[in-house]
PDB file of C-alpha atoms in Angstrom:
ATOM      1  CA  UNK A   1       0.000   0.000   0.000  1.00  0.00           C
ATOM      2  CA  UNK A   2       1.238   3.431  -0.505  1.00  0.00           C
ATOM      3  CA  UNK A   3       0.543   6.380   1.803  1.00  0.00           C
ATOM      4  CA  UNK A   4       2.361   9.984   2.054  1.00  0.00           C
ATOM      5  CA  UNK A   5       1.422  10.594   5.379  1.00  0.00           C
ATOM      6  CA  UNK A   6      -1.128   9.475   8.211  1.00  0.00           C
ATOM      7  CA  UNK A   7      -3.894  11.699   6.622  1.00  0.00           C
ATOM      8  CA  UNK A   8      -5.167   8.710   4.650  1.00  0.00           C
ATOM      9  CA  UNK A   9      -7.928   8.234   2.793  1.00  0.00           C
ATOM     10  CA  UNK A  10      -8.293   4.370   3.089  1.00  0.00           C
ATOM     11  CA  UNK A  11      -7.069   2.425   6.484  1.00  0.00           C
ATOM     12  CA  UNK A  12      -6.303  -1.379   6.614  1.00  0.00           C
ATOM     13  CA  UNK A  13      -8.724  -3.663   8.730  1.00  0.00           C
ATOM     14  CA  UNK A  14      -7.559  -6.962   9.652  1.00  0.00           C
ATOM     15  CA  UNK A  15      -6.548 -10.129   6.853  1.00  0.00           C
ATOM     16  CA  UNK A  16      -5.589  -6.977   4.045  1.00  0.00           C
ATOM     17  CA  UNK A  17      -8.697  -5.103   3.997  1.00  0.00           C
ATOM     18  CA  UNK A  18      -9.017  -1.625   3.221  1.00  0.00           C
ATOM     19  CA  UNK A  19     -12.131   0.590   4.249  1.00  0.00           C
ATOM     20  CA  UNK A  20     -12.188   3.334   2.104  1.00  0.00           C
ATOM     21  CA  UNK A  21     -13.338   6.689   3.979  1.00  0.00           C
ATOM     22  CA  UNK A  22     -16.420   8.670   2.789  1.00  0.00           C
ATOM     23  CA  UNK A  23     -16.189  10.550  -0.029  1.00  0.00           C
ATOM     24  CA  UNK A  24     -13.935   8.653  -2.285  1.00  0.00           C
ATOM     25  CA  UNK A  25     -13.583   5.092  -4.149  1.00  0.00           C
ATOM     26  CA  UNK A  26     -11.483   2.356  -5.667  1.00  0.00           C
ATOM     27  CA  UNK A  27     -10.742   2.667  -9.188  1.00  0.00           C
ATOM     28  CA  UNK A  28      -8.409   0.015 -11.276  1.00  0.00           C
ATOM     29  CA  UNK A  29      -6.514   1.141 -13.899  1.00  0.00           C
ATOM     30  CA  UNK A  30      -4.622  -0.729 -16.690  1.00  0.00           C
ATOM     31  CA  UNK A  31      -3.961  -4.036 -17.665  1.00  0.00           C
ATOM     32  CA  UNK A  32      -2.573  -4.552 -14.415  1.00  0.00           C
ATOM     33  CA  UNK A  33      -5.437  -3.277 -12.628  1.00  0.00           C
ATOM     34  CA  UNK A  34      -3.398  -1.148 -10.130  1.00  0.00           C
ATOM     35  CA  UNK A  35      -5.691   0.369  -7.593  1.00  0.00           C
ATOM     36  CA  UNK A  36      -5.951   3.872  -6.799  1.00  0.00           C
ATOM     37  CA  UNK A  37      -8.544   5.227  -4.023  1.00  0.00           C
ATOM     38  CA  UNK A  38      -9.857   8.824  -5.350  1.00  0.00           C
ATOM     39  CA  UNK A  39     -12.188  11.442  -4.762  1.00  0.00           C
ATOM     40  CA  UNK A  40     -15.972  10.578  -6.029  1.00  0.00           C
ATOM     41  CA  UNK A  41     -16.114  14.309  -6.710  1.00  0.00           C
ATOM     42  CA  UNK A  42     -13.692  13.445  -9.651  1.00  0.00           C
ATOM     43  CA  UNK A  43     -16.242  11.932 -11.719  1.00  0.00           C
ATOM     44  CA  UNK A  44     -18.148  14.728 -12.955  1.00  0.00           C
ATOM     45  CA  UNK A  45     -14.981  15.937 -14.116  1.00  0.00           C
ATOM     46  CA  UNK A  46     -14.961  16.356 -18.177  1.00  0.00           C
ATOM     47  CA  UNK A  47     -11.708  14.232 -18.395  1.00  0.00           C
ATOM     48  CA  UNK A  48     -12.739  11.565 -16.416  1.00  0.00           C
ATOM     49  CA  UNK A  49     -16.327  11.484 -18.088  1.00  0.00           C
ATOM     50  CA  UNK A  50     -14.354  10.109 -20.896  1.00  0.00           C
ATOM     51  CA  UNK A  51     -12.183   7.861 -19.285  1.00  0.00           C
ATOM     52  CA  UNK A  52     -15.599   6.456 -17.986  1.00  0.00           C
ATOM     53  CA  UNK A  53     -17.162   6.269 -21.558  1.00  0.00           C
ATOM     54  CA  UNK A  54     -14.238   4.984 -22.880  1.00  0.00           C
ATOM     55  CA  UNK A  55     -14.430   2.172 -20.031  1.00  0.00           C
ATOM     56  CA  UNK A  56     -18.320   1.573 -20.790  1.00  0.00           C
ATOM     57  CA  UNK A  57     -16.884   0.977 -24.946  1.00  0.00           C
ATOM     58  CA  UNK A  58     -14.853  -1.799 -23.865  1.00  0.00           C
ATOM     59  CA  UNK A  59     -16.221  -2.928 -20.594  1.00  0.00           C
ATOM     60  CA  UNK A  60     -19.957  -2.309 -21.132  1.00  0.00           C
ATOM     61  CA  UNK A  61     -21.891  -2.409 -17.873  1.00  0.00           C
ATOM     62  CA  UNK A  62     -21.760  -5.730 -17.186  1.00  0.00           C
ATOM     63  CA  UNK A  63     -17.919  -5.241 -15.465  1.00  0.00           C
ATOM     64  CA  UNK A  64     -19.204  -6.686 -11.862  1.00  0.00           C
ATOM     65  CA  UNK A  65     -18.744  -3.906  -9.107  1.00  0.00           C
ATOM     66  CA  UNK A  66     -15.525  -2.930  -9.877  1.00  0.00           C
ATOM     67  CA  UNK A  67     -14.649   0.096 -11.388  1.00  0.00           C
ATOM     68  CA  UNK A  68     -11.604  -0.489 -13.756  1.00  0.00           C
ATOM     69  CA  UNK A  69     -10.496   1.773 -16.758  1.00  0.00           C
ATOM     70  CA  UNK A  70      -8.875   0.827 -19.449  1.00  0.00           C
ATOM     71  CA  UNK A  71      -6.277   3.184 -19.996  1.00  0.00           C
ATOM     72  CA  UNK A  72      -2.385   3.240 -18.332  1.00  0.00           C
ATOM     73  CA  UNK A  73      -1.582   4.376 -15.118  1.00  0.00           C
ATOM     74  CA  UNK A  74       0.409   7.867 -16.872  1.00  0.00           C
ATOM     75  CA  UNK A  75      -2.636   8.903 -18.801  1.00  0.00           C
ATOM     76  CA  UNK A  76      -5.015   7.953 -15.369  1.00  0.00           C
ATOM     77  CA  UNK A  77      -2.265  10.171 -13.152  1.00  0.00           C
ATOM     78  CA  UNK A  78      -2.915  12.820 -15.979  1.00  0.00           C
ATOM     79  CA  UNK A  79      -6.001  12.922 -15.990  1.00  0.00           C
ATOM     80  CA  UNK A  80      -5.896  13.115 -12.327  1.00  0.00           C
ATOM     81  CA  UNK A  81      -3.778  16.051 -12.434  1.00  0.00           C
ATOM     82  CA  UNK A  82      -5.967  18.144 -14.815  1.00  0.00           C
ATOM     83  CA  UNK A  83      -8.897  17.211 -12.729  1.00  0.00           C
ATOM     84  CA  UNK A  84      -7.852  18.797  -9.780  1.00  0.00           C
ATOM     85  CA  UNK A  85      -7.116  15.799  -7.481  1.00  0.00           C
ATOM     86  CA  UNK A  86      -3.164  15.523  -7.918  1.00  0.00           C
ATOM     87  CA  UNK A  87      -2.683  19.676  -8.082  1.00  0.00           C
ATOM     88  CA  UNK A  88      -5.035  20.166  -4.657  1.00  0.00           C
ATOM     89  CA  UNK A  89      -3.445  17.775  -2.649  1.00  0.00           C
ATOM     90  CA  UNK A  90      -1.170  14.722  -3.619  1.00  0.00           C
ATOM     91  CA  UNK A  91      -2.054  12.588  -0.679  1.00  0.00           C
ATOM     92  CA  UNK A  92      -5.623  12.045  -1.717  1.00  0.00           C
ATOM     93  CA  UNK A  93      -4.716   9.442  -4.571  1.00  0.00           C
ATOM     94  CA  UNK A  94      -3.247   6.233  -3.344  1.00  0.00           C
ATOM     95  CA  UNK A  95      -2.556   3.191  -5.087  1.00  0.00           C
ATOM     96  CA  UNK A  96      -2.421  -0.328  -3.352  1.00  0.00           C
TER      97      UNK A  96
END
C-alpha cells in the first residue's frame, strides 16, 4: 500500500482489507489493474467522463462492481492532475 502521510484516505482492517473513507472510491486502472482510491467528486470531471465512456466501450456495464479503466496508469495520473485531485493535494490518490 502506498501512503504519504497518516492523513489517509483508506485504512487497513484486519486479513488486508481496506475501508475506504467517505467521499472517495477504488478505481483500477490498466492491464494490471493497479488500484488507486480517489475522490468521487472526480467523476463529474470532463476528463474523467471520458475515461468512464471509454471504459463503458470496452467494458460495457456488465464489469461486476468494480470500477476499472482501461487506460495506463500515466494517462489515469494525468487525468488526475488536470482534474484537480493531484494539483489540490497529492495525498488524496493512493494506489495499493
Amino acid at each position: 500500500m502506498y501512503d504519504e502521510d497518516e492523513g489517509e484516505t483508506s485504512q487497513m482492517l484486519p486479513k488486508g482489507i481496506f475501508q475506504i473513507q467517505k467521499g472517495h472510491l477504488v478505481v483500477y486502472v490498466g492491464d494490471d489493474c493497479k488500484r488507486f482510491v480517489i475522490k468521487v467528486g472526480t467523476l463529474s470531471h470532463p476528463l474523467f467522463q471520458a475515461l468512464l465512456e471509454h471504459a463503458e466501450e470496452v467494458f460495457g456495464f456488465s464489469n461486476g462492481s468494480k470500477l476499472h479503466i482501461p487506460c495506463s496508469e500515466n494517462i489515469f495520473l494525468h487525468v488526475l492532475h488536470n482534474a484537480g485531485d493531484l494539483a489540490q493535494d497529492r495525498r488524496l490518490v493512493h494506489c495499493f
